Short mmCIF file of C-alpha atoms in Angstrom, two decimals:
data_model
loop_
_atom_site.label_atom_id
_atom_site.label_comp_id
_atom_site.label_asym_id
_atom_site.label_seq_id
_atom_site.Cartn_x
_atom_site.Cartn_y
_atom_site.Cartn_z
CA UNK A 152 -154.41 -45.39 118.50
CA UNK A 153 -156.04 -46.73 121.62
CA UNK A 154 -158.00 -50.01 121.53
CA UNK A 155 -158.01 -51.09 117.89
CA UNK A 156 -160.33 -53.63 116.35
CA UNK A 157 -158.47 -54.37 113.11
CA UNK A 158 -156.80 -57.76 113.00
CA UNK A 159 -154.95 -57.32 109.72
CA UNK A 160 -151.32 -58.41 109.56
CA UNK A 161 -148.35 -56.50 108.27
CA UNK A 162 -148.12 -58.88 105.30
CA UNK A 163 -150.86 -57.02 103.46
CA UNK A 164 -148.96 -53.76 103.43
CA UNK A 165 -145.66 -55.41 102.60
CA UNK A 166 -146.90 -56.46 99.19
CA UNK A 167 -145.85 -53.96 96.55
CA UNK A 168 -143.58 -51.95 98.87
CA UNK A 169 -140.32 -50.71 97.35
CA UNK A 170 -137.37 -52.03 99.35
CA UNK A 171 -134.47 -51.18 97.06
CA UNK A 172 -133.46 -50.52 93.48
CA UNK A 173 -136.30 -52.02 91.47
CA UNK A 174 -135.03 -53.96 88.43
CA UNK A 175 -136.28 -52.76 85.07
CA UNK A 176 -137.65 -55.62 82.93
CA UNK A 177 -135.30 -56.54 80.09
CA UNK A 178 -138.07 -55.74 77.59
CA UNK A 179 -137.57 -52.03 78.33
CA UNK A 180 -135.17 -50.45 75.88
CA UNK A 181 -132.45 -48.04 76.96
CA UNK A 182 -134.36 -45.22 75.28
CA UNK A 183 -137.52 -46.05 77.25
CA UNK A 184 -135.56 -46.08 80.51
CA UNK A 185 -133.98 -42.72 79.68
CA UNK A 186 -137.39 -41.18 78.93
CA UNK A 187 -138.92 -42.62 82.12
CA UNK A 188 -136.05 -41.43 84.34
CA UNK A 189 -136.03 -38.01 82.71
CA UNK A 190 -139.77 -37.59 83.17
CA UNK A 191 -139.47 -38.42 86.87
CA UNK A 192 -136.66 -35.94 87.40
CA UNK A 193 -138.73 -33.23 85.73
CA UNK A 194 -141.78 -34.19 87.81
CA UNK A 195 -139.77 -33.94 91.03
CA UNK A 196 -138.24 -30.61 90.02
CA UNK A 197 -141.63 -29.09 89.19
CA UNK A 198 -143.14 -30.40 92.43
CA UNK A 199 -140.51 -28.34 94.27
CA UNK A 200 -141.18 -25.27 92.07
CA UNK A 201 -137.50 -25.37 91.15
CA UNK A 202 -136.22 -23.89 87.89
CA UNK A 203 -133.99 -26.05 85.74
CA UNK A 204 -131.10 -23.61 86.03
CA UNK A 205 -131.19 -23.89 89.83
CA UNK A 206 -131.32 -27.70 89.84
CA UNK A 207 -128.45 -27.84 87.35
CA UNK A 208 -126.38 -25.45 89.48
CA UNK A 209 -126.93 -27.41 92.70
CA UNK A 210 -126.20 -30.73 90.99
CA UNK A 211 -123.03 -29.38 89.36
CA UNK A 212 -124.09 -29.96 85.76
CA UNK A 213 -124.95 -27.66 82.87
CA UNK A 214 -128.52 -26.61 82.15
CA UNK A 215 -128.27 -28.11 78.67
CA UNK A 216 -127.22 -31.45 80.16
CA UNK A 217 -130.19 -31.37 82.53
CA UNK A 218 -132.50 -30.55 79.62
CA UNK A 219 -131.23 -33.59 77.73
CA UNK A 220 -131.72 -35.79 80.81
CA UNK A 221 -135.29 -34.57 81.38
CA UNK A 222 -136.22 -35.12 77.72
CA UNK A 223 -134.69 -38.60 77.65
CA UNK A 224 -131.93 -37.69 75.20
CA UNK A 225 -128.90 -38.16 77.46
CA UNK A 226 -126.99 -41.31 78.29
CA UNK A 227 -127.64 -41.94 81.98
CA UNK A 228 -124.80 -41.62 84.47
CA UNK A 229 -125.38 -43.01 87.97
CA UNK A 230 -122.97 -40.40 89.34
CA UNK A 231 -125.00 -37.52 87.84
CA UNK A 232 -128.34 -39.10 88.77
CA UNK A 233 -127.13 -39.55 92.36
CA UNK A 234 -126.29 -35.84 92.58
CA UNK A 235 -129.70 -34.91 91.15
CA UNK A 236 -131.46 -37.21 93.63
CA UNK A 237 -129.51 -35.65 96.49
CA UNK A 238 -130.76 -32.19 95.50
CA UNK A 239 -134.32 -33.47 94.94
CA UNK A 240 -134.25 -35.35 98.28
CA UNK A 241 -135.16 -38.71 96.78
CA UNK A 242 -133.45 -42.11 96.86
CA UNK A 243 -131.86 -43.17 93.58
CA UNK A 244 -134.15 -46.21 93.25
CA UNK A 245 -137.18 -43.92 92.92
CA UNK A 246 -136.07 -43.01 89.39
CA UNK A 247 -135.99 -46.66 88.29
CA UNK A 248 -138.91 -48.27 90.11
CA UNK A 249 -141.81 -49.56 88.05
CA UNK A 250 -145.39 -48.52 88.73
CA UNK A 251 -146.04 -51.87 90.40
CA UNK A 252 -143.23 -51.13 92.87
CA UNK A 253 -144.97 -48.02 94.23
CA UNK A 254 -146.61 -48.83 97.60
CA UNK A 255 -150.33 -49.43 97.15
CA UNK A 256 -151.25 -49.93 100.79
CA UNK A 257 -150.12 -48.03 103.87
CA UNK A 258 -150.54 -50.03 107.06
CA UNK A 259 -151.40 -47.97 110.13
CA UNK A 260 -152.66 -48.43 113.65
CA UNK A 261 -156.44 -48.41 114.00
CA UNK A 262 -158.05 -46.05 116.49
CA UNK A 263 -160.48 -46.28 119.39
CA UNK A 264 -164.22 -46.78 119.07
CA UNK A 265 -166.46 -43.74 118.67
CA UNK A 266 -165.78 -40.39 117.01
CA UNK A 267 -162.06 -41.07 116.61
CA UNK A 268 -162.76 -44.10 114.43
CA UNK A 269 -165.32 -42.20 112.34
CA UNK A 270 -162.80 -39.47 111.57
CA UNK A 271 -160.14 -42.04 110.80
CA UNK A 272 -162.50 -43.83 108.39
CA UNK A 273 -163.02 -40.55 106.54
CA UNK A 274 -159.25 -40.17 106.25
CA UNK A 275 -158.87 -43.62 104.71
CA UNK A 276 -161.76 -43.18 102.27
CA UNK A 277 -160.76 -39.67 101.23
CA UNK A 278 -157.12 -40.63 100.68
CA UNK A 279 -158.15 -43.52 98.45
CA UNK A 280 -160.45 -41.19 96.49
CA UNK A 281 -157.86 -38.43 96.04
CA UNK A 282 -155.22 -40.86 94.85
CA UNK A 283 -157.75 -42.56 92.54
CA UNK A 284 -157.34 -45.83 94.35
CA UNK A 285 -153.54 -45.79 94.29
CA UNK A 286 -153.24 -45.70 98.08
CA UNK A 287 -155.32 -47.51 100.70
CA UNK A 288 -155.00 -47.48 104.48
CA UNK A 289 -155.50 -50.67 106.45
CA UNK A 290 -155.84 -50.95 110.24
CA UNK A 291 -153.30 -52.96 112.20
CA UNK A 292 -153.90 -54.22 115.71
CA UNK A 293 -152.00 -52.74 118.65
CA UNK A 294 -152.21 -56.15 120.34
CA UNK A 295 -150.06 -57.45 117.49
CA UNK A 296 -147.64 -54.53 117.46
CA UNK A 297 -147.02 -54.05 121.18
CA UNK A 298 -146.54 -50.86 123.18
CA UNK A 299 -146.42 -47.31 121.84
CA UNK A 300 -142.64 -47.23 121.64
CA UNK A 301 -142.67 -50.69 120.03
CA UNK A 302 -144.99 -49.30 117.37
CA UNK A 303 -142.65 -46.37 116.75
CA UNK A 304 -139.82 -48.87 116.27
CA UNK A 305 -142.01 -50.87 113.84
CA UNK A 306 -142.61 -47.63 111.95
CA UNK A 307 -138.88 -46.96 111.68
CA UNK A 308 -138.36 -50.52 110.42
CA UNK A 309 -141.18 -50.26 107.87
CA UNK A 310 -143.33 -52.97 109.48
CA UNK A 311 -146.03 -50.33 109.67
CA UNK A 312 -146.09 -47.39 107.30
CA UNK A 313 -148.03 -44.73 109.20
CA UNK A 314 -148.55 -44.07 112.91
CA UNK A 315 -151.06 -41.54 114.27
CA UNK A 316 -150.73 -41.10 118.02
CA UNK A 317 -149.52 -38.91 120.88
CA UNK A 318 -146.09 -37.45 120.20
CA UNK A 319 -144.75 -38.60 123.57
CA UNK A 320 -144.42 -42.13 122.15
CA UNK A 321 -141.50 -40.91 120.04
CA UNK A 322 -139.48 -39.69 123.03
CA UNK A 323 -136.98 -42.62 122.99
CA UNK A 324 -135.87 -41.40 119.54
CA UNK A 325 -136.45 -37.68 120.18
CA UNK A 326 -136.01 -37.02 123.94
CA UNK A 327 -137.50 -33.47 123.89
CA UNK A 328 -140.91 -35.07 123.34
CA UNK A 329 -140.70 -36.42 126.88
CA UNK A 330 -142.07 -33.07 128.05
CA UNK A 331 -145.37 -33.96 126.39
CA UNK A 332 -145.71 -36.89 128.80
CA UNK A 333 -145.50 -34.57 131.82
CA UNK A 334 -148.71 -32.67 132.72
CA UNK A 335 -148.81 -28.86 132.64
CA UNK A 336 -145.63 -28.50 130.57
CA UNK A 337 -147.52 -26.01 128.38
CA UNK A 338 -149.76 -23.14 129.44
CA UNK A 339 -152.12 -23.44 126.46
CA UNK A 340 -152.43 -25.14 123.11
CA UNK A 341 -151.11 -21.95 121.52
CA UNK A 342 -148.01 -22.37 123.70
CA UNK A 343 -147.65 -25.98 122.55
CA UNK A 344 -148.19 -25.03 118.90
CA UNK A 345 -145.47 -22.36 119.17
CA UNK A 346 -143.06 -25.02 120.42
CA UNK A 347 -144.07 -27.50 117.70
CA UNK A 348 -143.32 -24.90 115.02
CA UNK A 349 -140.06 -23.67 116.57
CA UNK A 350 -136.53 -24.08 115.24
CA UNK A 351 -135.66 -26.12 118.33
CA UNK A 352 -138.41 -28.61 117.46
CA UNK A 353 -137.17 -28.91 113.89
CA UNK A 354 -133.60 -29.51 115.00
CA UNK A 355 -134.19 -31.62 118.12
CA UNK A 356 -137.23 -33.63 116.99
CA UNK A 357 -137.88 -33.66 113.24
CA UNK A 358 -134.24 -34.16 112.26
CA UNK A 359 -133.51 -37.04 114.67
CA UNK A 360 -136.74 -38.78 113.64
CA UNK A 361 -135.75 -38.49 109.98
CA UNK A 362 -132.40 -40.02 110.91
CA UNK A 363 -134.46 -42.99 112.14
CA UNK A 364 -136.47 -43.20 108.90
CA UNK A 365 -139.55 -41.43 110.36
CA UNK A 366 -141.10 -38.32 108.82
CA UNK A 367 -143.61 -36.17 110.72
CA UNK A 368 -146.22 -34.93 108.24
CA UNK A 369 -147.88 -32.40 110.55
CA UNK A 370 -147.78 -28.83 109.26
CA UNK A 371 -150.84 -27.24 110.88
CA UNK A 372 -150.97 -29.53 113.94
CA UNK A 373 -154.68 -30.03 113.34
CA UNK A 374 -154.91 -33.41 115.08
CA UNK A 375 -155.90 -32.87 118.72
CA UNK A 376 -157.31 -35.38 121.15
CA UNK A 377 -159.52 -32.77 122.69
CA UNK A 378 -160.72 -31.42 126.02
CA UNK A 379 -158.35 -32.25 128.90
CA UNK A 380 -156.39 -34.78 130.93
CA UNK A 381 -158.28 -36.86 133.51
CA UNK A 382 -157.59 -39.49 136.15
CA UNK A 383 -159.92 -42.51 136.23
CA UNK A 384 -160.00 -44.52 139.46
CA UNK A 385 -162.09 -46.59 141.85
CA UNK A 386 -161.60 -44.05 144.66
CA UNK A 387 -161.68 -40.27 144.74
CA UNK A 388 -158.52 -38.28 144.01
CA UNK A 389 -158.65 -34.60 144.94
CA UNK A 390 -155.06 -33.48 145.52
CA UNK A 391 -151.66 -34.72 144.34
CA UNK A 392 -150.99 -36.37 147.71
CA UNK A 393 -153.96 -38.69 147.05
CA UNK A 394 -151.99 -40.62 144.42
CA UNK A 395 -149.32 -41.72 146.92
CA UNK A 396 -149.05 -45.48 147.03
CA UNK A 397 -151.57 -45.90 144.20
CA UNK A 398 -150.72 -48.04 141.18
CA UNK A 399 -150.84 -45.73 138.16
CA UNK A 400 -150.79 -47.07 134.62
CA UNK A 401 -148.09 -45.44 132.48
CA UNK A 402 -146.91 -46.08 128.91
CA UNK A 403 -143.37 -47.30 128.41
CA UNK A 404 -142.15 -43.71 128.52
CA UNK A 405 -139.42 -42.90 131.03
CA UNK A 406 -140.63 -39.35 131.76
CA UNK A 407 -144.24 -40.43 132.42
CA UNK A 408 -143.18 -43.11 134.89
CA UNK A 409 -140.68 -40.78 136.56
CA UNK A 410 -143.32 -38.04 136.91
CA UNK A 411 -145.88 -40.24 138.71
CA UNK A 412 -143.17 -41.82 140.86
CA UNK A 413 -142.09 -38.31 141.88
CA UNK A 414 -145.66 -37.69 143.07
CA UNK A 415 -145.45 -40.83 145.22
CA UNK A 416 -147.42 -43.21 143.02
CA UNK A 417 -146.31 -46.65 141.85
CA UNK A 418 -146.00 -46.61 138.06
CA UNK A 419 -147.22 -49.73 136.25
CA UNK A 420 -145.97 -49.94 132.66
CA UNK A 421 -148.72 -51.37 130.49
CA UNK A 422 -149.72 -51.28 126.79
CA UNK A 423 -152.86 -49.24 126.12
CA UNK A 424 -154.90 -52.17 124.82
CA UNK A 425 -154.63 -53.87 128.25
CA UNK A 426 -155.92 -51.01 130.43
CA UNK A 427 -159.62 -51.93 130.37
CA UNK A 428 -158.92 -55.45 131.55
CA UNK A 429 -156.42 -54.17 134.13
CA UNK A 430 -159.06 -51.88 135.66
CA UNK A 431 -161.60 -54.71 135.74
CA UNK A 432 -159.11 -57.03 137.46
CA UNK A 433 -157.97 -54.28 139.86
CA UNK A 434 -154.38 -54.55 138.63
CA UNK A 435 -154.14 -50.75 138.57
CA UNK A 436 -155.75 -48.09 140.75
CA UNK A 437 -155.53 -45.02 138.52
CA UNK A 438 -155.50 -44.41 134.79
CA UNK A 439 -154.34 -41.03 133.45
CA UNK A 440 -156.05 -40.59 130.09
CA UNK A 441 -157.80 -38.14 127.80
CA UNK A 442 -161.33 -37.24 128.92
CA UNK A 443 -162.61 -38.07 125.46
CA UNK A 444 -161.53 -41.72 125.84
CA UNK A 445 -163.50 -42.41 129.01
CA UNK A 446 -167.03 -42.91 127.70
CA UNK A 447 -166.30 -44.55 124.31
CA UNK A 448 -164.07 -47.13 126.00
CA UNK A 449 -166.42 -47.73 128.95
CA UNK A 450 -163.67 -47.14 131.50
CA UNK A 451 -166.10 -46.13 134.26
CA UNK A 452 -167.70 -49.57 134.25
CA UNK A 453 -164.78 -50.58 136.45
CA UNK A 454 -163.67 -47.25 137.98
CA UNK A 455 -166.40 -44.66 138.42
CA UNK A 456 -164.42 -41.64 139.70
CA UNK A 457 -163.02 -39.14 137.18
CA UNK A 458 -160.73 -36.34 138.38
CA UNK A 459 -160.57 -33.54 135.80
CA UNK A 460 -157.02 -32.19 135.75
CA UNK A 461 -157.60 -29.32 133.32
CA UNK A 462 -154.36 -29.83 131.38
CA UNK A 463 -154.51 -29.02 127.66
CA UNK A 464 -155.23 -31.60 125.00
CA UNK A 465 -152.08 -32.86 123.36
CA UNK A 466 -151.26 -32.71 119.66
CA UNK A 467 -151.22 -35.99 117.77
CA UNK A 468 -148.39 -36.75 115.40
CA UNK A 469 -148.99 -38.14 111.92
CA UNK A 470 -145.80 -39.94 110.94
CA UNK A 471 -144.82 -42.11 107.99
CA UNK A 472 -141.97 -44.42 107.21
CA UNK A 473 -139.59 -42.24 105.21
CA UNK A 474 -138.52 -44.94 102.75
CA UNK A 475 -142.14 -45.75 101.89
CA UNK A 476 -142.98 -42.06 101.61
CA UNK A 477 -140.06 -41.38 99.26
CA UNK A 478 -141.25 -44.20 97.00
CA UNK A 479 -144.47 -42.27 96.31
CA UNK A 480 -144.80 -39.84 93.37
CA UNK A 481 -145.05 -36.14 94.35
CA UNK A 482 -148.77 -35.95 93.57
CA UNK A 483 -149.47 -38.89 95.86
CA UNK A 484 -147.23 -37.43 98.58
CA UNK A 485 -149.19 -34.18 98.39
CA UNK A 486 -152.45 -36.11 98.67
CA UNK A 487 -151.24 -37.97 101.77
CA UNK A 488 -150.10 -34.76 103.50
CA UNK A 489 -153.12 -32.66 102.51
CA UNK A 490 -155.68 -35.32 103.37
CA UNK A 491 -154.05 -36.05 106.72
CA UNK A 492 -154.25 -32.39 107.74
CA UNK A 493 -157.92 -32.12 106.73
CA UNK A 494 -158.62 -35.38 108.53
CA UNK A 495 -157.05 -33.89 111.66
CA UNK A 496 -159.52 -31.01 111.63
CA UNK A 497 -162.42 -33.46 111.28
CA UNK A 498 -160.93 -35.68 113.98
CA UNK A 499 -160.63 -32.81 116.46
CA UNK A 500 -164.10 -31.38 115.80
CA UNK A 501 -165.78 -34.80 115.99
CA UNK A 502 -164.06 -35.66 119.27
CA UNK A 503 -164.95 -32.32 120.88
CA UNK A 504 -168.56 -32.43 119.64
CA UNK A 505 -169.11 -35.99 120.88
CA UNK A 506 -167.80 -35.13 124.34
CA UNK A 507 -170.74 -32.76 124.87
CA UNK A 508 -172.96 -35.82 125.34
CA UNK A 509 -170.40 -38.31 126.63
CA UNK A 510 -170.21 -37.01 130.19
CA UNK A 511 -173.99 -37.06 130.63
CA UNK A 512 -174.20 -40.54 129.10
CA UNK A 513 -171.38 -41.85 131.28
CA UNK A 514 -173.09 -40.60 134.44
CA UNK A 515 -176.38 -42.18 133.39
CA UNK A 516 -174.93 -45.52 132.30
CA UNK A 517 -172.12 -46.07 134.81
CA UNK A 518 -173.01 -43.83 137.75
CA UNK A 519 -169.78 -41.98 137.01
CA UNK A 520 -168.65 -39.16 139.29
CA UNK A 521 -166.76 -36.24 137.70
CA UNK A 522 -164.61 -34.26 140.14
CA UNK A 523 -163.66 -30.67 139.33
CA UNK A 524 -160.78 -29.95 141.67
CA UNK A 525 -158.51 -27.03 142.52
CA UNK A 526 -155.81 -27.19 139.85
CA UNK A 527 -153.21 -25.01 141.58
CA UNK A 528 -151.82 -27.81 143.81
CA UNK A 529 -151.55 -30.08 140.76
CA UNK A 530 -149.78 -27.43 138.72
CA UNK A 531 -147.36 -26.68 141.55
CA UNK A 532 -146.60 -30.37 142.11
CA UNK A 533 -146.06 -30.87 138.38
CA UNK A 534 -143.67 -27.91 138.20
CA UNK A 535 -141.56 -29.34 141.05
CA UNK A 536 -141.58 -32.80 139.48
CA UNK A 537 -140.63 -31.41 136.09
CA UNK A 538 -137.68 -29.49 137.53
CA UNK A 539 -136.59 -32.64 139.37
CA UNK A 540 -136.71 -34.64 136.13
CA UNK A 541 -134.61 -31.99 134.41
CA UNK A 542 -132.10 -32.05 137.26
CA UNK A 543 -131.81 -35.83 136.98
CA UNK A 544 -131.29 -35.68 133.22
CA UNK A 545 -134.57 -37.44 132.39
CA UNK A 546 -135.76 -34.26 130.68
CA UNK A 547 -133.53 -31.90 128.71
CA UNK A 548 -132.78 -28.44 130.13
CA UNK A 549 -132.21 -26.94 126.67
CA UNK A 550 -135.69 -28.05 125.64
CA UNK A 551 -137.17 -26.61 128.83
CA UNK A 552 -135.58 -23.28 127.90
CA UNK A 553 -136.99 -23.55 124.37
CA UNK A 554 -140.46 -24.27 125.76
CA UNK A 555 -140.28 -21.26 128.05
CA UNK A 556 -139.11 -19.09 125.15
CA UNK A 557 -142.26 -20.09 123.26
CA UNK A 558 -144.58 -19.16 126.13
CA UNK A 559 -147.12 -16.48 125.08
CA UNK A 560 -146.64 -13.14 126.82
CA UNK A 561 -150.00 -13.34 128.60
CA UNK A 562 -149.17 -16.71 130.18
#
């Protein structure tokens, strides 16, 4: 996330990762294999709070046959085991992998300096503690991995194992997320949360991502990069017309570039780790970013004007490579999910708390100027641009309808 400092390579996380059916050493007897496979099936069933009679019914076998399998007393049939794995939502190789084949290290993108990194460090330390050292997180450099969408592709391929960043980066694989790259798409965070927990989101986002080997772990949507959206520039920007002709940095997201182009700006596609240097070299005029990034990253050293746009803070997705996740035992999976949600709460509170001092410090250190502007012209311009993007097929009309259906009554 942001400007990372870690210079680890993906080789470290590749060691020990399960990539297929793990061979069982010849020294293991057939009886030992049967007991090991049976114990794992029982562990998976109990982790799902599923009764044996229900698992047997769904797998098309008798309860007595399942009992023999779970106690290691049945001759193993790949056909039967495949049906059981289908019900338990696990790949067949999980039943046969050795302990040394379980991933020990999850590679992930490191975060920006300041409170974000502190919260991320807690996540890594707490996950290692809860799994009794079975899982470690290592930071990987964005400069090595490329743009946001490149990193999502690396996640799908298993080059990185976990990615924690704005959901809009996933829009090439799940187009409805393009709305998160367009300002003022949601009236409040409650509105956004309602959309993120809707059936449309499950069907149009979670399912397509799973089809690409990516699992979103978020359940409570506790990761928020707080406060609001801001524009950082060398000259003042008060109204939407002020961005006309200006070079605006955008991620490699089609909707973001189309939005700023619709407002008359010139979009400049650029990876996040290059933005500081681009501002210093005057290669861009404006940088849309989260207010909480401005002071920790020293952006106002090169562009002292900050226009506060008042849009809500976006939710951050915590995603894992599905194949790596399915290679983990249920207890470790639960630890990864639970710790990530608690880490999100710490992340959000740390970021918001730190911002209380950041604005004052930025003014003192960089002579920064914060501009609180009339938001109505921005909201109106965004609404027109959003409708234009829907009309051109860049954004999906069905998703727009789903977003509106989630709007709180008071909005």
